[in-house]
């Protein structure tokens, strides 16, 4: 099976379809190479690196049409570190979650385990469906996921009607941010990491924060709650304002993300990116709908993500084998999220991925299935 050779003529130009780490544009790596002696290996407390942090923060603000008063905050440790940071620095007492996959569940666990916080309310939905937030007295932080990367379910970013005044909404946009449309006025913290749609490498978290969220961070800090230094959101805010991070960041990650944002902004910004991901999504889901052996995993078309698509395969057509053959042919990371445990492929549709490569991928899958 593994010796099926896919002809070069039908292969995608770039065979990277992973949901994270995801495709990094070769042009970005070439630009990085051009600063190999001037940026790489230099101090993150000096202007050369700070200029790149500034370029990244500006690029994000422009890309997401950041409203007045919002700020771009960043620090080390990726989104996983941001969950802990928010647990210490944004939840005053009680949170409510919409949990519909593995990533949402991790933030729920961080807050549930925190001995200084009340038991959160959690609205759960099984894999492939969405859960939603509802107004609840006493909740000071609401949290949901823009795109649940483990299942391929995407929901709109919308404030909770009837929430207590001052309650914050936190949106995990790690994989949805940059592929899906958003109006930042609808949320207080839109946080992401650079190894998904931002086409960079992992290791840092980025959060676009509203004035209310920034105020909350300072308010909680003033209560003298124990906050580990590394997870101190006020420190992250203050360092970000100085175009630096609390501890040493991966310079290449910062540079590649800034480069990618400049590229996406030059292409037309978020609306361009959303259109490009939607084009890839239409091609992939359209192919699955027409296929006799594949179908979109997400039953409700309105929930089907244009950032990360999940495709189920019919009994007798083994997705794991398809992924293995694709990998042997340099088409990589189409495997599903391991814990979901379905006969499925998962394909990233981030704007970095060329829609024509998604179409080529479907031809390659057809080619492989015919020969299995
Ligand atoms: C990838 C991902 C994360 C985890 O990001 P890390 O930077 O690896 O911690 C969290 N949430 C979502 C929705 C993701 O897709």
mmCIF file of C-alpha atoms and ligand atoms in Angstrom:
data_model
loop_
_atom_site.group_PDB
_atom_site.id
_atom_site.type_symbol
_atom_site.label_atom_id
_atom_site.label_comp_id
_atom_site.label_asym_id
_atom_site.label_seq_id
_atom_site.Cartn_x
_atom_site.Cartn_y
_atom_site.Cartn_z
ATOM 1 C CA UNK A 1 0.000 0.000 0.000
ATOM 2 C CA UNK A 2 2.674 2.398 1.110
ATOM 3 C CA UNK A 3 4.401 2.063 -2.253
ATOM 4 C CA UNK A 4 1.630 3.842 -4.146
ATOM 5 C CA UNK A 5 3.398 6.609 -6.041
ATOM 6 C CA UNK A 6 1.332 9.714 -6.617
ATOM 7 C CA UNK A 7 2.327 11.324 -9.937
ATOM 8 C CA UNK A 8 4.062 14.677 -9.493
ATOM 9 C CA UNK A 9 1.668 16.235 -11.995
ATOM 10 C CA UNK A 10 -1.310 15.966 -9.619
ATOM 11 C CA UNK A 11 0.517 16.715 -6.380
ATOM 12 C CA UNK A 12 0.150 20.036 -4.556
ATOM 13 C CA UNK A 13 3.027 22.474 -4.931
ATOM 14 C CA UNK A 14 3.370 22.480 -1.144
ATOM 15 C CA UNK A 15 2.428 19.321 0.729
ATOM 16 C CA UNK A 16 1.970 20.784 4.209
ATOM 17 C CA UNK A 17 -1.628 20.573 5.455
ATOM 18 C CA UNK A 18 -1.026 20.428 9.201
ATOM 19 C CA UNK A 19 -3.295 22.341 11.553
ATOM 20 C CA UNK A 20 -0.387 23.419 13.738
ATOM 21 C CA UNK A 21 2.467 23.737 13.314
ATOM 22 C CA UNK A 22 1.234 24.674 9.881
ATOM 23 C CA UNK A 23 2.740 25.661 6.574
ATOM 24 C CA UNK A 24 5.344 28.415 6.831
ATOM 25 C CA UNK A 25 5.819 30.298 3.587
ATOM 26 C CA UNK A 26 9.254 29.723 2.056
ATOM 27 C CA UNK A 27 9.325 33.482 1.361
ATOM 28 C CA UNK A 28 9.157 34.068 5.120
ATOM 29 C CA UNK A 29 12.065 31.727 5.745
ATOM 30 C CA UNK A 30 14.044 33.465 2.983
ATOM 31 C CA UNK A 31 13.367 36.827 4.606
ATOM 32 C CA UNK A 32 14.552 35.327 7.895
ATOM 33 C CA UNK A 33 17.688 34.107 6.194
ATOM 34 C CA UNK A 34 18.356 37.658 5.021
ATOM 35 C CA UNK A 35 18.522 38.814 8.648
ATOM 36 C CA UNK A 36 20.532 35.824 9.825
ATOM 37 C CA UNK A 37 23.464 38.013 10.869
ATOM 38 C CA UNK A 38 21.674 41.160 11.927
ATOM 39 C CA UNK A 39 18.625 39.963 13.875
ATOM 40 C CA UNK A 40 19.181 36.340 14.827
ATOM 41 C CA UNK A 41 21.443 35.953 17.810
ATOM 42 C CA UNK A 42 21.040 39.542 19.000
ATOM 43 C CA UNK A 43 19.615 40.929 22.233
ATOM 44 C CA UNK A 44 15.862 41.054 22.663
ATOM 45 C CA UNK A 45 16.332 44.189 24.780
ATOM 46 C CA UNK A 46 17.783 46.166 21.850
ATOM 47 C CA UNK A 47 16.159 48.095 19.024
ATOM 48 C CA UNK A 48 16.680 45.527 16.240
ATOM 49 C CA UNK A 49 14.519 42.933 17.965
ATOM 50 C CA UNK A 50 12.128 45.426 19.540
ATOM 51 C CA UNK A 51 11.443 46.775 16.044
ATOM 52 C CA UNK A 52 10.277 43.289 15.044
ATOM 53 C CA UNK A 53 8.034 42.989 18.093
ATOM 54 C CA UNK A 54 6.625 46.401 17.173
ATOM 55 C CA UNK A 55 6.116 45.291 13.560
ATOM 56 C CA UNK A 56 4.286 42.188 14.784
ATOM 57 C CA UNK A 57 2.028 44.192 17.137
ATOM 58 C CA UNK A 58 1.299 46.789 14.430
ATOM 59 C CA UNK A 59 0.657 44.064 11.879
ATOM 60 C CA UNK A 60 -1.885 42.355 14.119
ATOM 61 C CA UNK A 61 -3.622 45.629 14.959
ATOM 62 C CA UNK A 62 -3.967 46.465 11.271
ATOM 63 C CA UNK A 63 -4.973 42.948 10.220
ATOM 64 C CA UNK A 64 -7.765 42.691 12.796
ATOM 65 C CA UNK A 65 -8.830 46.376 12.469
ATOM 66 C CA UNK A 66 -8.231 46.667 16.192
ATOM 67 C CA UNK A 67 -10.673 49.135 17.831
ATOM 68 C CA UNK A 68 -9.382 52.188 19.710
ATOM 69 C CA UNK A 69 -8.135 51.403 23.183
ATOM 70 C CA UNK A 70 -7.468 47.713 22.483
ATOM 71 C CA UNK A 71 -3.851 46.586 22.841
ATOM 72 C CA UNK A 72 -1.774 43.742 21.453
ATOM 73 C CA UNK A 73 -0.158 41.839 24.317
ATOM 74 C CA UNK A 74 2.292 38.980 23.903
ATOM 75 C CA UNK A 75 4.430 36.682 25.964
ATOM 76 C CA UNK A 76 6.053 33.277 25.919
ATOM 77 C CA UNK A 77 4.597 29.807 26.166
ATOM 78 C CA UNK A 78 1.969 29.695 23.439
ATOM 79 C CA UNK A 79 -1.774 29.567 23.982
ATOM 80 C CA UNK A 80 -1.394 26.941 26.716
ATOM 81 C CA UNK A 81 0.499 29.500 28.785
ATOM 82 C CA UNK A 82 -2.179 32.098 28.071
ATOM 83 C CA UNK A 83 -4.868 29.852 29.596
ATOM 84 C CA UNK A 84 -2.920 29.750 32.852
ATOM 85 C CA UNK A 85 -2.196 33.482 32.600
ATOM 86 C CA UNK A 86 -5.898 34.228 32.176
ATOM 87 C CA UNK A 87 -6.793 31.892 35.045
ATOM 88 C CA UNK A 88 -4.553 33.908 37.339
ATOM 89 C CA UNK A 89 -5.046 37.318 35.808
ATOM 90 C CA UNK A 90 -8.511 37.681 34.252
ATOM 91 C CA UNK A 91 -11.021 35.504 36.104
ATOM 92 C CA UNK A 92 -12.162 37.434 39.153
ATOM 93 C CA UNK A 93 -14.282 34.660 40.655
ATOM 94 C CA UNK A 94 -16.461 32.698 38.321
ATOM 95 C CA UNK A 95 -16.128 31.750 34.681
ATOM 96 C CA UNK A 96 -18.484 30.169 32.199
ATOM 97 C CA UNK A 97 -17.238 28.076 29.290
ATOM 98 C CA UNK A 98 -18.565 26.793 26.013
ATOM 99 C CA UNK A 99 -16.608 23.580 25.566
ATOM 100 C CA UNK A 100 -16.840 21.577 22.354
ATOM 101 C CA UNK A 101 -13.471 19.958 21.909
ATOM 102 C CA UNK A 102 -10.085 19.199 23.374
ATOM 103 C CA UNK A 103 -8.675 22.731 23.275
ATOM 104 C CA UNK A 104 -11.630 24.347 24.989
ATOM 105 C CA UNK A 105 -11.452 21.586 27.611
ATOM 106 C CA UNK A 106 -7.884 22.518 28.541
ATOM 107 C CA UNK A 107 -8.837 26.047 29.571
ATOM 108 C CA UNK A 108 -11.786 24.623 31.530
ATOM 109 C CA UNK A 109 -9.375 22.375 33.420
ATOM 110 C CA UNK A 110 -7.032 25.265 34.255
ATOM 111 C CA UNK A 111 -9.876 27.268 35.819
ATOM 112 C CA UNK A 112 -11.504 24.245 37.499
ATOM 113 C CA UNK A 113 -8.178 23.342 39.150
ATOM 114 C CA UNK A 114 -7.556 26.874 40.477
ATOM 115 C CA UNK A 115 -8.279 26.755 44.230
ATOM 116 C CA UNK A 116 -8.927 30.509 44.409
ATOM 117 C CA UNK A 117 -11.774 30.457 41.860
ATOM 118 C CA UNK A 118 -15.362 29.231 42.024
ATOM 119 C CA UNK A 119 -16.393 26.116 40.135
ATOM 120 C CA UNK A 120 -17.014 27.290 36.573
ATOM 121 C CA UNK A 121 -20.203 26.679 34.647
ATOM 122 C CA UNK A 122 -19.483 24.567 31.577
ATOM 123 C CA UNK A 123 -21.789 24.131 28.597
ATOM 124 C CA UNK A 124 -20.560 21.058 26.743
ATOM 125 C CA UNK A 125 -21.314 19.624 23.334
ATOM 126 C CA UNK A 126 -20.023 16.365 21.869
ATOM 127 C CA UNK A 127 -17.312 16.412 19.197
ATOM 128 C CA UNK A 128 -18.690 17.745 15.938
ATOM 129 C CA UNK A 129 -21.275 20.018 17.538
ATOM 130 C CA UNK A 130 -21.063 23.455 19.164
ATOM 131 C CA UNK A 131 -21.814 24.602 22.705
ATOM 132 C CA UNK A 132 -22.899 28.137 23.479
ATOM 133 C CA UNK A 133 -22.564 30.677 26.263
ATOM 134 C CA UNK A 134 -25.672 31.933 28.066
ATOM 135 C CA UNK A 135 -26.142 34.893 30.395
ATOM 136 C CA UNK A 136 -25.639 33.936 34.058
ATOM 137 C CA UNK A 137 -25.580 36.232 37.079
ATOM 138 C CA UNK A 138 -22.235 36.273 38.882
ATOM 139 C CA UNK A 139 -20.142 35.184 35.907
ATOM 140 C CA UNK A 140 -17.288 37.637 35.327
ATOM 141 C CA UNK A 141 -15.517 35.801 32.489
ATOM 142 C CA UNK A 142 -17.123 33.988 29.553
ATOM 143 C CA UNK A 143 -14.878 31.870 27.368
ATOM 144 C CA UNK A 144 -15.364 30.166 24.045
ATOM 145 C CA UNK A 145 -13.368 28.970 21.079
ATOM 146 C CA UNK A 146 -13.578 30.558 17.635
ATOM 147 C CA UNK A 147 -12.464 27.406 15.862
ATOM 148 C CA UNK A 148 -12.155 24.105 17.718
ATOM 149 C CA UNK A 149 -9.104 22.658 16.022
ATOM 150 C CA UNK A 150 -9.699 19.151 17.344
ATOM 151 C CA UNK A 151 -13.044 18.770 15.551
ATOM 152 C CA UNK A 152 -13.269 21.460 12.858
ATOM 153 C CA UNK A 153 -16.253 23.281 14.382
ATOM 154 C CA UNK A 154 -16.301 27.077 14.055
ATOM 155 C CA UNK A 155 -18.749 29.470 15.737
ATOM 156 C CA UNK A 156 -19.214 33.229 15.331
ATOM 157 C CA UNK A 157 -17.628 35.575 17.876
ATOM 158 C CA UNK A 158 -20.494 37.297 19.663
ATOM 159 C CA UNK A 159 -21.008 38.927 23.043
ATOM 160 C CA UNK A 160 -23.304 37.224 25.540
ATOM 161 C CA UNK A 161 -26.586 39.097 25.635
ATOM 162 C CA UNK A 162 -27.711 39.827 29.164
ATOM 163 C CA UNK A 163 -24.323 39.195 30.776
ATOM 164 C CA UNK A 164 -23.517 41.136 33.962
ATOM 165 C CA UNK A 165 -22.092 44.594 33.185
ATOM 166 C CA UNK A 166 -18.306 44.385 33.031
ATOM 167 C CA UNK A 167 -18.238 40.636 32.370
ATOM 168 C CA UNK A 168 -15.475 39.794 29.905
ATOM 169 C CA UNK A 169 -15.566 37.527 26.865
ATOM 170 C CA UNK A 170 -12.385 35.590 26.049
ATOM 171 C CA UNK A 171 -12.106 33.974 22.622
ATOM 172 C CA UNK A 172 -9.577 31.280 21.798
ATOM 173 C CA UNK A 173 -8.686 32.232 18.243
ATOM 174 C CA UNK A 174 -5.526 30.159 18.069
ATOM 175 C CA UNK A 175 -6.595 28.432 14.877
ATOM 176 C CA UNK A 176 -9.595 30.534 13.834
ATOM 177 C CA UNK A 177 -7.836 33.890 14.020
ATOM 178 C CA UNK A 178 -6.708 34.871 10.538
ATOM 179 C CA UNK A 179 -8.995 32.461 8.689
ATOM 180 C CA UNK A 180 -12.398 33.407 10.078
ATOM 181 C CA UNK A 181 -14.144 36.748 10.137
ATOM 182 C CA UNK A 182 -14.296 38.656 13.404
ATOM 183 C CA UNK A 183 -15.345 42.030 14.753
ATOM 184 C CA UNK A 184 -13.121 42.577 17.770
ATOM 185 C CA UNK A 185 -15.728 44.821 19.406
ATOM 186 C CA UNK A 186 -17.628 41.570 20.026
ATOM 187 C CA UNK A 187 -14.968 40.208 22.388
ATOM 188 C CA UNK A 188 -12.567 41.395 25.084
ATOM 189 C CA UNK A 189 -9.659 39.085 24.475
ATOM 190 C CA UNK A 190 -9.001 37.530 21.096
ATOM 191 C CA UNK A 191 -5.976 35.352 21.674
ATOM 192 C CA UNK A 192 -3.923 33.240 19.344
ATOM 193 C CA UNK A 193 -0.548 31.694 18.675
ATOM 194 C CA UNK A 194 1.633 32.154 15.600
ATOM 195 C CA UNK A 195 1.928 28.533 14.406
ATOM 196 C CA UNK A 196 -1.545 28.391 12.842
ATOM 197 C CA UNK A 197 -2.962 30.959 10.420
ATOM 198 C CA UNK A 198 -0.093 33.307 11.162
ATOM 199 C CA UNK A 199 2.202 30.890 9.331
ATOM 200 C CA UNK A 200 5.035 31.188 11.836
ATOM 201 C CA UNK A 201 6.506 28.908 14.464
ATOM 202 C CA UNK A 202 5.144 28.197 17.952
ATOM 203 C CA UNK A 203 6.131 29.358 21.415
ATOM 204 C CA UNK A 204 4.451 32.713 22.005
ATOM 205 C CA UNK A 205 0.910 33.822 22.730
ATOM 206 C CA UNK A 206 -0.689 36.936 21.278
ATOM 207 C CA UNK A 207 -3.760 38.582 22.745
ATOM 208 C CA UNK A 208 -5.756 41.502 21.392
ATOM 209 C CA UNK A 209 -7.230 42.946 24.584
ATOM 210 C CA UNK A 210 -10.025 45.438 25.161
ATOM 211 C CA UNK A 211 -9.688 48.306 27.656
ATOM 212 C CA UNK A 212 -12.030 46.395 30.009
ATOM 213 C CA UNK A 213 -9.799 43.327 29.902
ATOM 214 C CA UNK A 214 -6.680 45.379 30.564
ATOM 215 C CA UNK A 215 -8.436 47.091 33.456
ATOM 216 C CA UNK A 216 -9.448 43.679 34.870
ATOM 217 C CA UNK A 217 -5.835 42.490 34.798
ATOM 218 C CA UNK A 218 -4.713 45.510 36.836
ATOM 219 C CA UNK A 219 -7.688 45.151 39.180
ATOM 220 C CA UNK A 220 -6.872 41.504 39.992
ATOM 221 C CA UNK A 221 -3.180 42.220 40.350
ATOM 222 C CA UNK A 222 -4.032 44.883 42.957
ATOM 223 C CA UNK A 223 -5.885 42.294 45.076
ATOM 224 C CA UNK A 224 -2.521 40.688 45.887
ATOM 225 C CA UNK A 225 -3.668 37.279 44.654
ATOM 226 C CA UNK A 226 -0.646 34.999 44.260
ATOM 227 C CA UNK A 227 0.360 35.135 40.598
ATOM 228 C CA UNK A 228 3.471 33.299 39.320
ATOM 229 C CA UNK A 229 5.806 35.842 37.741
ATOM 230 C CA UNK A 230 5.917 34.028 34.421
ATOM 231 C CA UNK A 231 2.083 34.090 34.237
ATOM 232 C CA UNK A 232 1.614 37.686 35.338
ATOM 233 C CA UNK A 233 -0.619 39.355 32.772
ATOM 234 C CA UNK A 234 0.157 42.866 34.023
ATOM 235 C CA UNK A 235 3.852 42.194 33.434
ATOM 236 C CA UNK A 236 3.025 40.967 29.926
ATOM 237 C CA UNK A 237 0.990 44.120 29.238
ATOM 238 C CA UNK A 238 3.740 46.403 30.513
ATOM 239 C CA UNK A 239 6.482 44.550 28.645
ATOM 240 C CA UNK A 240 4.444 44.530 25.431
ATOM 241 C CA UNK A 241 4.026 48.295 25.660
ATOM 242 C CA UNK A 242 7.854 48.418 25.620
ATOM 243 C CA UNK A 243 7.940 46.123 22.546
ATOM 244 C CA UNK A 244 9.478 43.273 24.474
ATOM 245 C CA UNK A 245 8.621 40.147 26.431
ATOM 246 C CA UNK A 246 9.144 39.194 30.085
ATOM 247 C CA UNK A 247 11.721 36.556 29.186
ATOM 248 C CA UNK A 248 13.589 35.689 26.010
ATOM 249 C CA UNK A 249 11.302 35.029 23.033
ATOM 250 C CA UNK A 250 12.135 32.934 19.973
ATOM 251 C CA UNK A 251 13.311 35.689 17.642
ATOM 252 C CA UNK A 252 12.579 33.657 14.523
ATOM 253 C CA UNK A 253 8.980 33.102 15.645
ATOM 254 C CA UNK A 254 8.464 36.826 16.161
ATOM 255 C CA UNK A 255 10.078 37.669 12.831
ATOM 256 C CA UNK A 256 8.172 35.065 10.798
ATOM 257 C CA UNK A 257 4.849 36.155 12.302
ATOM 258 C CA UNK A 258 5.577 39.820 11.551
ATOM 259 C CA UNK A 259 6.586 38.888 8.014
ATOM 260 C CA UNK A 260 3.416 36.854 7.499
ATOM 261 C CA UNK A 261 1.204 39.692 8.769
ATOM 262 C CA UNK A 262 2.883 42.166 6.429
ATOM 263 C CA UNK A 263 2.258 39.712 3.595
ATOM 264 C CA UNK A 264 -1.391 39.153 4.520
ATOM 265 C CA UNK A 265 -1.992 42.867 5.007
ATOM 266 C CA UNK A 266 -0.480 43.548 1.574
ATOM 267 C CA UNK A 267 -2.834 40.961 0.046
ATOM 268 C CA UNK A 268 -5.886 42.733 1.459
ATOM 269 C CA UNK A 269 -5.878 41.897 5.166
ATOM 270 C CA UNK A 270 -8.466 39.884 7.041
ATOM 271 C CA UNK A 271 -11.155 40.077 4.356
ATOM 272 C CA UNK A 272 -8.702 38.669 1.808
ATOM 273 C CA UNK A 273 -7.622 35.928 4.206
ATOM 274 C CA UNK A 274 -11.200 34.976 5.061
ATOM 275 C CA UNK A 275 -12.058 34.760 1.366
ATOM 276 C CA UNK A 276 -9.028 32.626 0.618
ATOM 277 C CA UNK A 277 -9.775 30.165 3.424
ATOM 278 C CA UNK A 278 -13.429 30.069 2.346
ATOM 279 C CA UNK A 279 -12.332 29.213 -1.189
ATOM 280 C CA UNK A 280 -10.259 26.294 0.115
ATOM 281 C CA UNK A 281 -13.154 25.199 2.326
ATOM 282 C CA UNK A 282 -15.634 25.277 -0.561
ATOM 283 C CA UNK A 283 -13.273 23.167 -2.658
ATOM 284 C CA UNK A 284 -12.686 20.573 0.062
ATOM 285 C CA UNK A 285 -16.229 20.249 1.440
ATOM 286 C CA UNK A 286 -17.587 20.336 -2.115
ATOM 287 C CA UNK A 287 -15.335 17.445 -3.080
ATOM 288 C CA UNK A 288 -16.380 15.486 0.042
ATOM 289 C CA UNK A 289 -20.072 16.092 -0.707
ATOM 290 C CA UNK A 290 -19.617 14.723 -4.217
ATOM 291 C CA UNK A 291 -17.411 11.819 -3.160
ATOM 292 C CA UNK A 292 -18.836 8.320 -2.758
ATOM 293 C CA UNK A 293 -16.428 7.503 0.085
ATOM 294 C CA UNK A 294 -15.902 10.808 1.937
ATOM 295 C CA UNK A 295 -18.174 13.252 3.743
ATOM 296 C CA UNK A 296 -17.741 16.263 6.004
ATOM 297 C CA UNK A 297 -17.656 15.149 9.667
ATOM 298 C CA UNK A 298 -19.611 18.210 10.800
ATOM 299 C CA UNK A 299 -23.264 17.561 10.031
ATOM 300 C CA UNK A 300 -24.394 21.199 10.258
ATOM 301 C CA UNK A 301 -22.909 23.118 7.302
ATOM 302 C CA UNK A 302 -23.094 26.363 9.318
ATOM 303 C CA UNK A 303 -20.600 24.934 11.842
ATOM 304 C CA UNK A 304 -18.123 23.625 9.270
ATOM 305 C CA UNK A 305 -14.881 25.468 9.765
ATOM 306 C CA UNK A 306 -13.102 27.309 6.983
ATOM 307 C CA UNK A 307 -9.915 27.154 9.065
ATOM 308 C CA UNK A 308 -9.610 23.431 9.755
ATOM 309 C CA UNK A 309 -11.723 20.853 7.899
ATOM 310 C CA UNK A 310 -12.478 17.343 9.108
ATOM 311 C CA UNK A 311 -13.487 14.718 6.544
ATOM 312 C CA UNK A 312 -14.876 11.301 7.499
ATOM 313 C CA UNK A 313 -14.286 8.249 5.322
ATOM 314 C CA UNK A 314 -16.659 5.363 4.614
ATOM 315 C CA UNK A 315 -16.229 1.984 6.254
ATOM 316 C CA UNK A 316 -13.652 -0.006 4.349
ATOM 317 C CA UNK A 317 -11.727 3.111 3.334
ATOM 318 C CA UNK A 318 -9.069 3.533 5.987
ATOM 319 C CA UNK A 319 -8.174 7.177 6.555
ATOM 320 C CA UNK A 320 -5.038 6.260 8.496
ATOM 321 C CA UNK A 321 -3.761 4.337 5.481
ATOM 322 C CA UNK A 322 -4.559 7.260 3.173
ATOM 323 C CA UNK A 323 -2.643 9.589 5.478
ATOM 324 C CA UNK A 324 0.262 7.170 5.533
ATOM 325 C CA UNK A 325 0.401 6.949 1.725
ATOM 326 C CA UNK A 326 0.106 10.719 1.411
ATOM 327 C CA UNK A 327 2.963 11.115 3.892
ATOM 328 C CA UNK A 328 5.148 8.720 1.928
ATOM 329 C CA UNK A 329 4.496 11.047 -1.016
ATOM 330 C CA UNK A 330 5.494 14.177 0.931
ATOM 331 C CA UNK A 331 1.917 15.289 1.605
ATOM 332 C CA UNK A 332 1.975 15.558 5.366
ATOM 333 C CA UNK A 333 -0.036 16.086 8.551
ATOM 334 C CA UNK A 334 -3.474 15.139 7.239
ATOM 335 C CA UNK A 335 -3.978 12.837 10.239
ATOM 336 C CA UNK A 336 -6.974 13.635 12.486
ATOM 337 C CA UNK A 337 -6.755 14.864 16.060
ATOM 338 C CA UNK A 338 -5.681 11.720 17.848
ATOM 339 C CA UNK A 339 -8.179 11.780 20.723
ATOM 340 C CA UNK A 340 -11.193 12.237 18.444
ATOM 341 C CA UNK A 341 -10.647 8.658 17.291
ATOM 342 C CA UNK A 342 -12.507 8.830 13.982
ATOM 343 C CA UNK A 343 -11.849 7.389 10.518
ATOM 344 C CA UNK A 344 -11.003 10.853 9.344
ATOM 345 C CA UNK A 345 -8.533 13.265 7.772
ATOM 346 C CA UNK A 346 -8.028 16.812 9.049
ATOM 347 C CA UNK A 347 -6.888 19.508 6.656
ATOM 348 C CA UNK A 348 -5.763 23.041 7.505
ATOM 349 C CA UNK A 349 -7.289 25.717 5.267
ATOM 350 C CA UNK A 350 -5.318 28.662 6.643
ATOM 351 C CA UNK A 351 -4.652 31.530 4.213
ATOM 352 C CA UNK A 352 -1.064 30.354 3.886
ATOM 353 C CA UNK A 353 -2.350 27.260 2.094
ATOM 354 C CA UNK A 354 -3.044 27.825 -1.591
ATOM 355 C CA UNK A 355 -6.620 26.852 -2.574
ATOM 356 C CA UNK A 356 -5.208 25.204 -5.697
ATOM 357 C CA UNK A 357 -3.130 22.956 -3.442
ATOM 358 C CA UNK A 358 -6.299 21.930 -1.590
ATOM 359 C CA UNK A 359 -7.870 20.977 -4.920
ATOM 360 C CA UNK A 360 -4.709 19.035 -5.804
ATOM 361 C CA UNK A 361 -4.913 17.270 -2.434
ATOM 362 C CA UNK A 362 -8.429 16.028 -3.225
ATOM 363 C CA UNK A 363 -7.152 14.604 -6.531
ATOM 364 C CA UNK A 364 -4.352 12.868 -4.654
ATOM 365 C CA UNK A 365 -6.800 11.335 -2.156
ATOM 366 C CA UNK A 366 -8.964 10.087 -5.057
ATOM 367 C CA UNK A 367 -5.853 8.651 -6.693
ATOM 368 C CA UNK A 368 -4.833 6.812 -3.522
ATOM 369 C CA UNK A 369 -8.309 5.457 -2.716
ATOM 370 C CA UNK A 370 -8.668 4.058 -6.255
ATOM 371 C CA UNK A 371 -5.486 2.077 -5.697
ATOM 372 C CA UNK A 372 -6.005 0.786 -2.171
HETATM 373 C C1 LIG B 1 -3.212 24.902 18.756
HETATM 374 C C2 LIG B 1 -4.264 25.363 19.643
HETATM 375 C C3 LIG B 1 -4.013 25.638 20.990
HETATM 376 C C4 LIG B 1 -2.689 25.348 21.640
HETATM 377 O O1 LIG B 1 -1.731 26.246 21.254
HETATM 378 P P1 LIG B 1 -0.243 26.135 21.870
HETATM 379 O O2 LIG B 1 0.426 27.372 21.372
HETATM 380 O O3 LIG B 1 0.348 24.874 21.333
HETATM 381 O O4 LIG B 1 -0.369 26.081 23.336
HETATM 382 C C5 LIG B 1 -5.050 26.149 21.740
HETATM 383 N N1 LIG B 1 -6.270 26.377 21.238
HETATM 384 C C6 LIG B 1 -6.560 26.109 19.949
HETATM 385 C C7 LIG B 1 -7.926 26.387 19.440
HETATM 386 C C8 LIG B 1 -5.566 25.591 19.118
HETATM 387 O O5 LIG B 1 -5.847 25.332 17.839
#
